[in-house]
Amino acid sequence: MRTHTLVPSLLLLGAFSCTAACSSGSDGSSGTASDARPGAAPTPSPVRGVDPSKIKGLEIVSDSSEQSSCPFATSYPNVPGAEAMTAAMKKDVDERLADFRSGACEGGGNSLELNVSHQFLVASGDVLGVRLSTQDHSGAGSGLSTRTYWYDGKAGAYRTPLGLVADGSQDAFIAALKDQLKGREGIDATALDSTLSDPASRTAALDDMVFTTDGGLRVTFDRGEVGVPPAGTYMVAFPKETITPWLSAFGQRVQQQTMTPSRSLDLGAAPVPAPAVPTHTASGDDDTDCKKVTCIALTFDDGPAAPETATLLTSLAQYRARATFFTVGQNVAAHPELVRAEARAGHEVGNHSWNHPDLTKLTPSQIASQLNRTSAAIKAATGKAPTLFRPPYGAINAQVKSATTLSPVLWDVDTEDWKYRDEDKVARTVIAKAQRNDVVLMHDIHPTSVAAVPQILRTLTDRGYHFVTVSHLRASL
Ligand code: ZN
């Protein structure tokens, strides 16, 4: 019989995201939304979680604003050896961001948003797989879209999802897909035929294919790709026995590495030396009395980032300055060693959500998920759960407040450092605007902001400032 699985896009957003458990190396899947009606397709096996901190030389390429009139946050991974795949992701992300910035941001003062987050699907043996999820509120095409990217380390080649299927089996695979989709609510059979028959539109539509832990293949279609937009996302799941004969040699290796991952990823790249992690250790609690001396709280959002955060920690240690880091969960999962170094050096680690969405646009359970998963990742890295959070874009309302026990932190001085990327301007802005007991907003994902810090520390130290964490400042006022 025909099956029917319509999955609301926001549920998928959760289902596709790696939970904080990824950072501890366990299965990070969070289940899969499914249709509860009688006769519905059985829930496909979940996608296995990957611990990104085990990927040698991994760099997360992040960009974001902190401005509610132009809210965007993008991220994708740069894995040594998979440069062609990184280039494909960069091209897609750059295009989306350029579109968003030239459209939504030019007008200013609107409530539109672009968010691109990443999730590792496989990082094992000679196979790398990543899904980028784009939440776009910028216009007619608004909604969630997902795309998977594959890298074949044996061949040294980037592969699109269709590369998982052997050339000679593509017709049979497409016929089976059509057969599964036809008859579902919202599917236009004629449009479906033409979309999947034309090679170009076929490649565009079949841009999200992933194996499940039991060896089955899951194909996801974005809203409006094969059905009427109100019907949302469509998913087709093939069991292992059906899909295996149709797979390419690469597809078979991806299937194998998904079901039984190797201990490590080896794409044949030259070994990358592990980046140095500062080992500065704070000696005891901070006894600065902000009633008696002039205090200021520097805060750094959106990290950790390698190598910028390590550079920043070294500068802060040189001036015995303490700071507060509002970290993004997906970056904590990639670089727990840097978050550990922050805490060890006496800095405060706060929560800045998992992937930097505007929390006021989410449901209470989505807000809780964004914050809880990040707190769990911070606790896994440092042994201590955070008590503070900073809402992305400073966007907060009663619903966000009631979804968490964390205390919100906004800022007094906004450097807008994400906008101009100019070391001297960042330093001048902070030095000109700083006042006693201010909370200053910067971002440690930008090398220019990190480079501005020594000048800020030197000048403000000369003026008698003491650099404390947000909680220390609050406790002493
Ligand atoms: Zn931010």
Short mmCIF file of C-alpha atoms and ligand atoms in Angstrom, two decimals:
data_model
loop_
_atom_site.label_atom_id
_atom_site.label_comp_id
_atom_site.label_asym_id
_atom_site.label_seq_id
_atom_site.Cartn_x
_atom_site.Cartn_y
_atom_site.Cartn_z
CA MET A 1 0.00 0.00 0.00
CA ARG A 2 1.03 3.57 -0.46
CA THR A 3 2.34 5.29 2.59
CA HIS A 4 1.93 8.85 3.68
CA THR A 5 4.43 10.87 5.65
CA LEU A 6 4.10 14.63 5.76
CA VAL A 7 6.55 16.12 8.17
CA PRO A 8 6.14 19.69 9.39
CA SER A 9 9.31 21.54 8.61
CA LEU A 10 9.93 22.76 12.13
CA LEU A 11 9.82 19.24 13.49
CA LEU A 12 12.40 18.29 10.91
CA LEU A 13 14.58 21.13 12.10
CA GLY A 14 14.78 19.40 15.43
CA ALA A 15 15.06 15.91 14.01
CA PHE A 16 17.96 16.84 11.78
CA SER A 17 19.98 18.56 14.43
CA CYS A 18 22.60 16.72 16.38
CA THR A 19 21.90 16.72 20.08
CA ALA A 20 24.43 17.70 22.69
CA ALA A 21 25.07 14.01 23.15
CA CYS A 22 27.19 14.24 19.99
CA SER A 23 29.86 15.96 21.96
CA SER A 24 30.19 12.98 24.23
CA GLY A 25 30.39 10.62 21.30
CA SER A 26 27.12 8.78 21.78
CA ASP A 27 24.36 8.43 19.26
CA GLY A 28 23.11 11.96 18.88
CA SER A 29 19.98 11.25 16.91
CA SER A 30 16.85 12.71 18.33
CA GLY A 31 14.32 10.53 16.64
CA THR A 32 12.28 11.27 13.58
CA ALA A 33 8.94 12.89 13.19
CA SER A 34 6.39 10.62 11.61
CA ASP A 35 2.76 10.45 10.74
CA ALA A 36 0.77 8.87 13.53
CA ARG A 37 -2.19 7.98 11.35
CA PRO A 38 -3.09 4.32 10.74
CA GLY A 39 -1.23 2.95 7.76
CA ALA A 40 1.50 5.52 8.04
CA ALA A 41 5.04 4.64 7.09
CA PRO A 42 7.05 3.17 9.93
CA THR A 43 9.42 5.66 11.50
CA PRO A 44 12.72 5.36 9.65
CA SER A 45 15.77 4.53 11.70
CA PRO A 46 17.47 7.64 13.00
CA VAL A 47 20.56 9.16 11.52
CA ARG A 48 23.61 8.44 13.64
CA GLY A 49 25.25 11.30 15.51
CA VAL A 50 28.88 12.11 14.87
CA ASP A 51 31.27 13.59 17.42
CA PRO A 52 32.85 16.46 15.47
CA SER A 53 35.54 17.02 18.12
CA LYS A 54 37.18 13.82 16.83
CA ILE A 55 37.70 15.27 13.33
CA LYS A 56 41.33 16.37 13.10
CA GLY A 57 41.91 19.91 11.89
CA LEU A 58 38.19 20.73 11.78
CA GLU A 59 37.31 24.37 11.41
CA ILE A 60 33.74 25.68 11.57
CA VAL A 61 33.28 28.60 9.20
CA SER A 62 30.78 30.89 10.92
CA ASP A 63 29.32 34.22 10.01
CA SER A 64 26.56 36.07 11.79
CA SER A 65 25.15 39.41 12.69
CA GLU A 66 23.90 40.35 16.14
CA GLN A 67 21.44 42.90 14.81
CA SER A 68 17.71 42.30 14.92
CA SER A 69 17.17 44.35 11.75
CA CYS A 70 19.44 42.02 9.75
CA PRO A 71 19.44 38.68 11.52
CA PHE A 72 21.57 36.02 9.88
CA ALA A 73 23.80 33.21 11.07
CA THR A 74 25.55 30.73 8.81
CA SER A 75 27.97 27.91 9.46
CA TYR A 76 29.56 25.05 7.58
CA PRO A 77 32.54 22.82 8.34
CA ASN A 78 35.94 22.92 6.69
CA VAL A 79 37.48 19.46 6.98
CA PRO A 80 41.10 19.03 5.83
CA GLY A 81 41.23 16.83 2.72
CA ALA A 82 37.65 17.60 1.63
CA GLU A 83 38.39 20.98 0.05
CA ALA A 84 36.14 20.38 -2.97
CA MET A 85 33.19 19.68 -0.70
CA THR A 86 33.97 22.71 1.47
CA ALA A 87 34.01 24.81 -1.71
CA ALA A 88 30.56 23.50 -2.70
CA MET A 89 29.14 24.36 0.73
CA LYS A 90 30.83 27.75 0.74
CA LYS A 91 29.36 28.56 -2.68
CA ASP A 92 25.84 27.63 -1.57
CA VAL A 93 26.08 29.50 1.74
CA ASP A 94 27.68 32.58 0.18
CA GLU A 95 24.92 32.79 -2.43
CA ARG A 96 22.16 32.51 0.15
CA LEU A 97 23.82 35.07 2.40
CA ALA A 98 24.43 37.53 -0.44
CA ASP A 99 20.78 37.23 -1.49
CA PHE A 100 19.63 37.77 2.07
CA ARG A 101 21.90 40.71 2.78
CA SER A 102 21.09 42.50 -0.46
CA GLY A 103 17.37 41.92 -0.02
CA ALA A 104 16.23 41.71 3.57
CA CYS A 105 18.99 43.74 5.19
CA GLU A 106 18.99 46.68 2.82
CA GLY A 107 15.56 47.82 3.96
CA GLY A 108 16.48 47.47 7.63
CA GLY A 109 14.04 47.34 10.52
CA ASN A 110 12.30 44.13 9.46
CA SER A 111 11.87 40.80 11.16
CA LEU A 112 13.26 38.51 8.44
CA GLU A 113 15.94 35.95 9.17
CA LEU A 114 18.40 33.59 7.51
CA ASN A 115 19.91 30.66 9.40
CA VAL A 116 22.19 27.97 7.97
CA SER A 117 23.32 25.30 10.42
CA HIS A 118 25.37 22.15 9.88
CA GLN A 119 25.21 18.57 11.01
CA PHE A 120 27.72 15.78 10.41
CA LEU A 121 26.10 12.66 8.99
CA VAL A 122 29.17 10.47 8.56
CA ALA A 123 32.81 11.18 9.41
CA SER A 124 34.31 7.76 9.21
CA GLY A 125 36.89 5.86 7.15
CA ASP A 126 37.20 7.62 3.81
CA VAL A 127 33.65 9.03 3.87
CA LEU A 128 32.44 12.44 4.97
CA GLY A 129 28.81 13.54 4.88
CA VAL A 130 27.31 16.84 6.04
CA ARG A 131 23.81 18.25 5.98
CA LEU A 132 23.21 21.99 5.84
CA SER A 133 19.77 23.10 7.06
CA THR A 134 18.62 26.51 5.94
CA GLN A 135 15.82 28.30 7.71
CA ASP A 136 14.86 31.21 5.56
CA HIS A 137 12.16 33.71 6.42
CA SER A 138 13.00 36.07 3.61
CA GLY A 139 10.15 35.75 1.16
CA ALA A 140 7.96 33.51 -0.98
CA GLY A 141 10.33 30.56 -0.69
CA SER A 142 10.42 30.80 3.09
CA GLY A 143 10.86 27.72 5.18
CA LEU A 144 13.29 24.98 5.88
CA SER A 145 15.44 23.50 3.15
CA THR A 146 18.10 20.87 3.61
CA ARG A 147 20.98 19.71 1.48
CA THR A 148 23.47 16.89 1.99
CA TYR A 149 27.08 16.97 0.77
CA TRP A 150 29.27 13.90 0.34
CA TYR A 151 33.00 13.44 0.03
CA ASP A 152 34.69 10.33 -1.32
CA GLY A 153 38.17 10.21 0.20
CA LYS A 154 39.18 7.18 -1.86
CA ALA A 155 38.56 8.96 -5.16
CA GLY A 156 39.39 12.39 -3.76
CA ALA A 157 36.08 13.69 -5.11
CA TYR A 158 33.05 15.66 -3.95
CA ARG A 159 29.80 13.79 -4.65
CA THR A 160 26.23 14.99 -4.87
CA PRO A 161 23.60 12.81 -3.18
CA LEU A 162 22.72 11.16 -6.50
CA GLY A 163 26.31 9.88 -6.55
CA LEU A 164 25.19 7.36 -3.92
CA VAL A 165 23.19 5.59 -6.66
CA ALA A 166 24.92 3.72 -9.51
CA ASP A 167 24.50 5.31 -12.94
CA GLY A 168 22.90 2.17 -14.32
CA SER A 169 20.34 2.05 -11.51
CA GLN A 170 19.17 5.64 -11.57
CA ASP A 171 16.11 4.91 -13.72
CA ALA A 172 14.94 2.14 -11.40
CA PHE A 173 15.61 4.35 -8.35
CA ILE A 174 13.67 7.29 -9.81
CA ALA A 175 10.78 5.02 -10.80
CA ALA A 176 10.61 3.68 -7.23
CA LEU A 177 10.68 7.23 -5.82
CA LYS A 178 7.80 8.29 -8.07
CA ASP A 179 5.88 5.22 -7.10
CA GLN A 180 6.25 6.07 -3.41
CA LEU A 181 5.26 9.71 -3.88
CA LYS A 182 2.34 9.41 -6.27
CA GLY A 183 -0.96 9.28 -4.46
CA ARG A 184 0.27 11.15 -1.41
CA GLU A 185 -1.67 14.24 -0.48
CA GLY A 186 -0.43 17.37 -2.23
CA ILE A 187 1.60 15.58 -4.93
CA ASP A 188 1.02 16.72 -8.49
CA ALA A 189 1.86 13.61 -10.53
CA THR A 190 2.54 15.55 -13.76
CA ALA A 191 4.86 18.03 -12.06
CA LEU A 192 6.56 15.18 -10.24
CA ASP A 193 7.21 13.37 -13.53
CA SER A 194 8.75 16.41 -15.16
CA THR A 195 10.84 17.31 -12.08
CA LEU A 196 12.35 13.84 -11.78
CA SER A 197 12.74 13.26 -15.54
CA ASP A 198 14.82 16.33 -16.35
CA PRO A 199 18.46 15.73 -15.26
CA ALA A 200 19.02 19.28 -13.96
CA SER A 201 15.83 19.55 -11.91
CA ARG A 202 16.31 15.96 -10.74
CA THR A 203 19.71 16.81 -9.27
CA ALA A 204 18.26 19.92 -7.62
CA ALA A 205 15.32 18.05 -6.09
CA LEU A 206 17.35 15.05 -4.94
CA ASP A 207 19.70 17.13 -2.83
CA ASP A 208 19.09 15.41 0.50
CA MET A 209 19.83 11.70 0.72
CA VAL A 210 21.18 9.98 3.82
CA PHE A 211 21.51 6.47 5.16
CA THR A 212 19.91 5.43 8.40
CA THR A 213 21.68 3.31 11.00
CA ASP A 214 19.95 0.17 9.70
CA GLY A 215 21.30 0.72 6.17
CA GLY A 216 18.12 2.15 4.67
CA LEU A 217 18.16 5.32 2.57
CA ARG A 218 16.09 8.39 3.37
CA VAL A 219 15.32 10.94 0.68
CA THR A 220 13.91 14.29 1.79
CA PHE A 221 12.22 16.83 -0.46
CA ASP A 222 11.93 20.44 0.63
CA ARG A 223 8.61 22.22 0.76
CA GLY A 224 7.30 22.90 -2.75
CA GLU A 225 9.84 20.69 -4.55
CA VAL A 226 7.53 17.84 -5.49
CA GLY A 227 4.22 18.82 -3.92
CA VAL A 228 2.12 21.87 -3.23
CA PRO A 229 3.92 24.14 -0.72
CA PRO A 230 1.28 23.90 2.04
CA ALA A 231 1.87 20.13 2.17
CA GLY A 232 5.39 20.81 3.49
CA THR A 233 8.30 18.40 3.38
CA TYR A 234 8.11 14.91 1.89
CA MET A 235 10.24 11.98 2.92
CA VAL A 236 10.73 8.64 1.21
CA ALA A 237 12.48 5.82 3.04
CA PHE A 238 13.87 2.74 1.28
CA PRO A 239 14.77 -0.30 3.36
CA LYS A 240 18.27 -1.73 3.09
CA GLU A 241 17.22 -4.70 0.96
CA THR A 242 15.61 -2.42 -1.62
CA ILE A 243 18.29 0.22 -1.90
CA THR A 244 21.46 -1.87 -1.69
CA PRO A 245 21.36 -3.31 -5.25
CA TRP A 246 21.01 0.22 -6.66
CA LEU A 247 23.97 1.76 -4.86
CA SER A 248 27.19 2.93 -6.47
CA ALA A 249 30.48 1.64 -5.04
CA PHE A 250 30.71 4.94 -3.13
CA GLY A 251 27.11 4.57 -1.94
CA GLN A 252 27.94 1.12 -0.57
CA ARG A 253 30.88 2.54 1.38
CA VAL A 254 28.72 5.35 2.80
CA GLN A 255 26.08 2.80 3.79
CA GLN A 256 28.72 0.65 5.48
CA GLN A 257 30.34 3.57 7.33
CA THR A 258 26.90 4.72 8.50
CA MET A 259 25.97 1.32 9.89
CA THR A 260 29.34 0.49 11.45
CA PRO A 261 31.52 3.59 11.68
CA SER A 262 35.29 3.28 11.84
CA ARG A 263 37.07 4.86 14.74
CA SER A 264 38.32 7.81 12.75
CA LEU A 265 38.10 9.77 9.55
CA ASP A 266 40.93 9.54 7.04
CA LEU A 267 40.47 11.43 3.80
CA GLY A 268 44.12 11.06 2.83
CA ALA A 269 44.99 14.67 3.72
CA ALA A 270 48.41 15.55 5.07
CA PRO A 271 48.34 15.39 8.88
CA VAL A 272 47.25 18.67 10.43
CA PRO A 273 49.13 19.60 13.59
CA ALA A 274 46.70 19.96 16.47
CA PRO A 275 46.23 23.69 17.16
CA ALA A 276 47.70 24.85 20.45
CA VAL A 277 45.21 25.26 23.26
CA PRO A 278 46.23 27.82 25.90
CA THR A 279 46.87 26.22 29.26
CA HIS A 280 46.52 29.28 31.45
CA THR A 281 44.88 28.35 34.74
CA ALA A 282 43.16 30.88 36.96
CA SER A 283 44.43 30.95 40.50
CA GLY A 284 41.34 30.96 42.67
CA ASP A 285 38.25 33.10 42.52
CA ASP A 286 38.34 36.66 41.31
CA ASP A 287 38.43 38.94 44.36
CA THR A 288 38.01 42.19 42.41
CA ASP A 289 35.67 44.47 44.32
CA CYS A 290 33.69 46.38 41.70
CA LYS A 291 32.33 48.69 44.42
CA LYS A 292 35.84 49.97 44.99
CA VAL A 293 37.45 49.72 41.57
CA THR A 294 36.26 50.40 38.01
CA CYS A 295 34.99 47.20 36.41
CA ILE A 296 33.94 46.27 32.91
CA ALA A 297 32.70 42.98 31.42
CA LEU A 298 33.97 42.08 27.97
CA THR A 299 31.80 39.45 26.27
CA PHE A 300 32.59 37.39 23.19
CA ASP A 301 29.79 35.70 21.25
CA ASP A 302 29.32 32.99 18.62
CA GLY A 303 32.48 30.95 19.27
CA PRO A 304 34.46 29.04 20.06
CA ALA A 305 36.42 29.26 16.82
CA ALA A 306 39.80 27.82 15.96
CA PRO A 307 42.28 29.43 16.05
CA GLU A 308 40.73 32.78 17.04
CA THR A 309 39.51 31.79 20.50
CA ALA A 310 42.94 30.38 21.43
CA THR A 311 44.60 33.64 20.35
CA LEU A 312 42.10 35.62 22.40
CA LEU A 313 42.68 33.50 25.52
CA THR A 314 46.41 34.21 25.29
CA SER A 315 45.79 37.98 25.10
CA LEU A 316 43.40 37.91 28.05
CA ALA A 317 45.89 35.92 30.14
CA GLN A 318 48.62 38.47 29.46
CA TYR A 319 46.50 41.17 31.13
CA ARG A 320 44.99 38.88 33.78
CA ALA A 321 41.64 39.87 32.33
CA ARG A 322 38.53 37.75 32.79
CA ALA A 323 35.78 37.72 30.19
CA THR A 324 32.51 35.98 29.35
CA PHE A 325 32.05 33.77 26.31
CA PHE A 326 28.54 33.25 24.96
CA THR A 327 29.14 30.07 23.01
CA VAL A 328 27.08 28.48 20.24
CA GLY A 329 26.37 24.79 20.87
CA GLN A 330 27.33 23.49 17.45
CA ASN A 331 30.74 25.17 17.87
CA VAL A 332 31.12 23.84 21.42
CA ALA A 333 30.58 20.34 20.02
CA ALA A 334 33.34 20.93 17.45
CA HIS A 335 35.84 22.50 19.88
CA PRO A 336 35.15 21.44 23.48
CA GLU A 337 38.88 21.81 24.24
CA LEU A 338 38.65 25.58 23.68
CA VAL A 339 35.61 25.89 25.94
CA ARG A 340 37.45 23.88 28.56
CA ALA A 341 40.41 26.29 28.24
CA GLU A 342 38.06 29.27 28.71
CA ALA A 343 36.69 27.86 31.94
CA ARG A 344 40.13 26.78 33.20
CA ALA A 345 41.44 30.33 32.73
CA GLY A 346 38.70 31.72 34.97
CA HIS A 347 36.41 33.04 32.26
CA GLU A 348 32.67 32.53 32.33
CA VAL A 349 31.04 30.34 29.69
CA GLY A 350 27.48 31.31 28.76
CA ASN A 351 24.89 29.88 26.40
CA HIS A 352 24.14 31.52 23.05
CA SER A 353 21.81 28.78 21.66
CA TRP A 354 22.69 25.76 19.50
CA ASN A 355 22.73 27.39 16.07
CA HIS A 356 21.90 31.04 16.61
CA PRO A 357 18.22 31.39 15.63
CA ASP A 358 15.96 34.25 16.69
CA LEU A 359 14.43 32.49 19.71
CA THR A 360 11.31 34.68 19.65
CA LYS A 361 10.28 32.94 16.40
CA LEU A 362 10.43 29.44 17.91
CA THR A 363 7.98 27.39 19.95
CA PRO A 364 8.63 26.93 23.70
CA SER A 365 9.93 23.41 23.15
CA GLN A 366 12.24 24.53 20.37
CA ILE A 367 13.58 27.33 22.58
CA ALA A 368 14.18 24.85 25.39
CA SER A 369 15.89 22.47 22.97
CA GLN A 370 18.21 25.20 21.63
CA LEU A 371 19.30 26.18 25.13
CA ASN A 372 19.31 22.77 26.85
CA ARG A 373 21.42 21.08 24.21
CA THR A 374 23.95 23.89 24.39
CA SER A 375 24.07 23.83 28.19
CA ALA A 376 24.62 20.05 28.03
CA ALA A 377 27.49 20.51 25.57
CA ILE A 378 29.06 23.19 27.80
CA LYS A 379 28.72 20.96 30.85
CA ALA A 380 30.25 18.04 28.94
CA ALA A 381 33.21 20.26 28.05
CA THR A 382 33.77 22.08 31.35
CA GLY A 383 32.02 20.01 34.00
CA LYS A 384 29.82 22.97 34.85
CA ALA A 385 26.48 24.03 33.38
CA PRO A 386 26.13 27.71 32.49
CA THR A 387 23.82 30.06 34.38
CA LEU A 388 23.68 32.85 31.79
CA PHE A 389 22.40 33.02 28.23
CA ARG A 390 22.47 35.68 25.60
CA PRO A 391 19.62 35.49 23.09
CA PRO A 392 20.86 35.77 19.50
CA TYR A 393 20.21 39.27 18.11
CA GLY A 394 19.24 40.30 21.64
CA ALA A 395 15.77 39.06 20.69
CA ILE A 396 13.85 38.13 23.83
CA ASN A 397 10.25 38.08 24.99
CA ALA A 398 8.19 36.58 27.79
CA GLN A 399 7.97 33.22 26.03
CA VAL A 400 11.76 32.94 25.72
CA LYS A 401 12.22 33.91 29.38
CA SER A 402 9.72 31.35 30.58
CA ALA A 403 11.29 28.55 28.51
CA THR A 404 14.53 28.59 30.49
CA THR A 405 15.95 29.04 33.97
CA LEU A 406 19.07 30.70 32.53
CA SER A 407 19.42 34.40 33.21
CA PRO A 408 19.45 36.60 30.08
CA VAL A 409 22.34 38.97 29.39
CA LEU A 410 22.17 41.74 26.79
CA TRP A 411 24.81 44.47 26.44
CA ASP A 412 25.57 48.16 26.98
CA VAL A 413 28.18 48.68 24.27
CA ASP A 414 27.61 47.18 20.82
CA THR A 415 30.80 47.27 18.77
CA GLU A 416 28.99 46.03 15.62
CA ASP A 417 32.31 44.31 14.96
CA TRP A 418 30.64 41.72 12.68
CA LYS A 419 29.80 44.50 10.25
CA TYR A 420 33.07 46.22 9.45
CA ARG A 421 35.87 43.75 10.36
CA ASP A 422 38.38 46.46 11.14
CA GLU A 423 40.76 45.88 14.07
CA ASP A 424 41.42 49.57 14.79
CA LYS A 425 37.76 50.50 14.56
CA VAL A 426 36.76 47.76 17.02
CA ALA A 427 39.39 48.98 19.48
CA ARG A 428 38.47 52.65 19.02
CA THR A 429 34.76 51.90 19.48
CA VAL A 430 35.23 50.04 22.75
CA ILE A 431 37.72 52.56 24.12
CA ALA A 432 35.48 55.51 23.21
CA LYS A 433 32.23 54.04 24.55
CA ALA A 434 33.39 52.11 27.61
CA GLN A 435 32.01 53.21 30.95
CA ARG A 436 32.17 51.75 34.40
CA ASN A 437 30.21 48.47 34.82
CA ASP A 438 29.39 48.20 31.13
CA VAL A 439 28.85 44.90 29.31
CA VAL A 440 30.64 45.07 25.96
CA LEU A 441 29.59 42.92 22.98
CA MET A 442 32.22 41.48 20.60
CA HIS A 443 32.60 38.27 18.59
CA ASP A 444 35.56 35.89 18.81
CA ILE A 445 34.80 34.30 15.42
CA HIS A 446 36.32 37.37 13.71
CA PRO A 447 40.13 37.66 13.60
CA THR A 448 39.81 41.45 13.46
CA SER A 449 37.92 41.55 16.77
CA VAL A 450 40.42 39.23 18.44
CA ALA A 451 43.29 41.38 17.10
CA ALA A 452 41.68 44.49 18.65
CA VAL A 453 41.68 43.03 22.17
CA PRO A 454 45.32 43.73 23.20
CA GLN A 455 44.86 47.43 22.41
CA ILE A 456 41.57 47.50 24.34
CA LEU A 457 43.11 45.74 27.34
CA ARG A 458 46.21 47.97 27.33
CA THR A 459 44.30 51.26 27.08
CA LEU A 460 41.56 50.44 29.54
CA THR A 461 44.02 48.96 32.03
CA ASP A 462 45.92 52.26 31.90
CA ARG A 463 42.64 54.00 32.71
CA GLY A 464 42.16 51.85 35.78
CA TYR A 465 39.65 49.32 34.48
CA HIS A 466 39.41 45.78 35.83
CA PHE A 467 38.05 43.08 33.51
CA VAL A 468 35.56 40.78 35.19
CA THR A 469 32.96 38.21 34.16
CA VAL A 470 29.28 39.14 33.83
CA SER A 471 28.31 37.08 36.90
CA HIS A 472 31.08 38.69 38.95
CA LEU A 473 29.95 42.14 37.87
CA ARG A 474 26.33 41.36 38.69
CA ALA A 475 27.18 39.87 42.07
CA SER A 476 29.20 42.85 43.14
CA LEU A 477 26.76 45.60 42.14
ZN ZN B 1 25.55 35.94 18.26
#
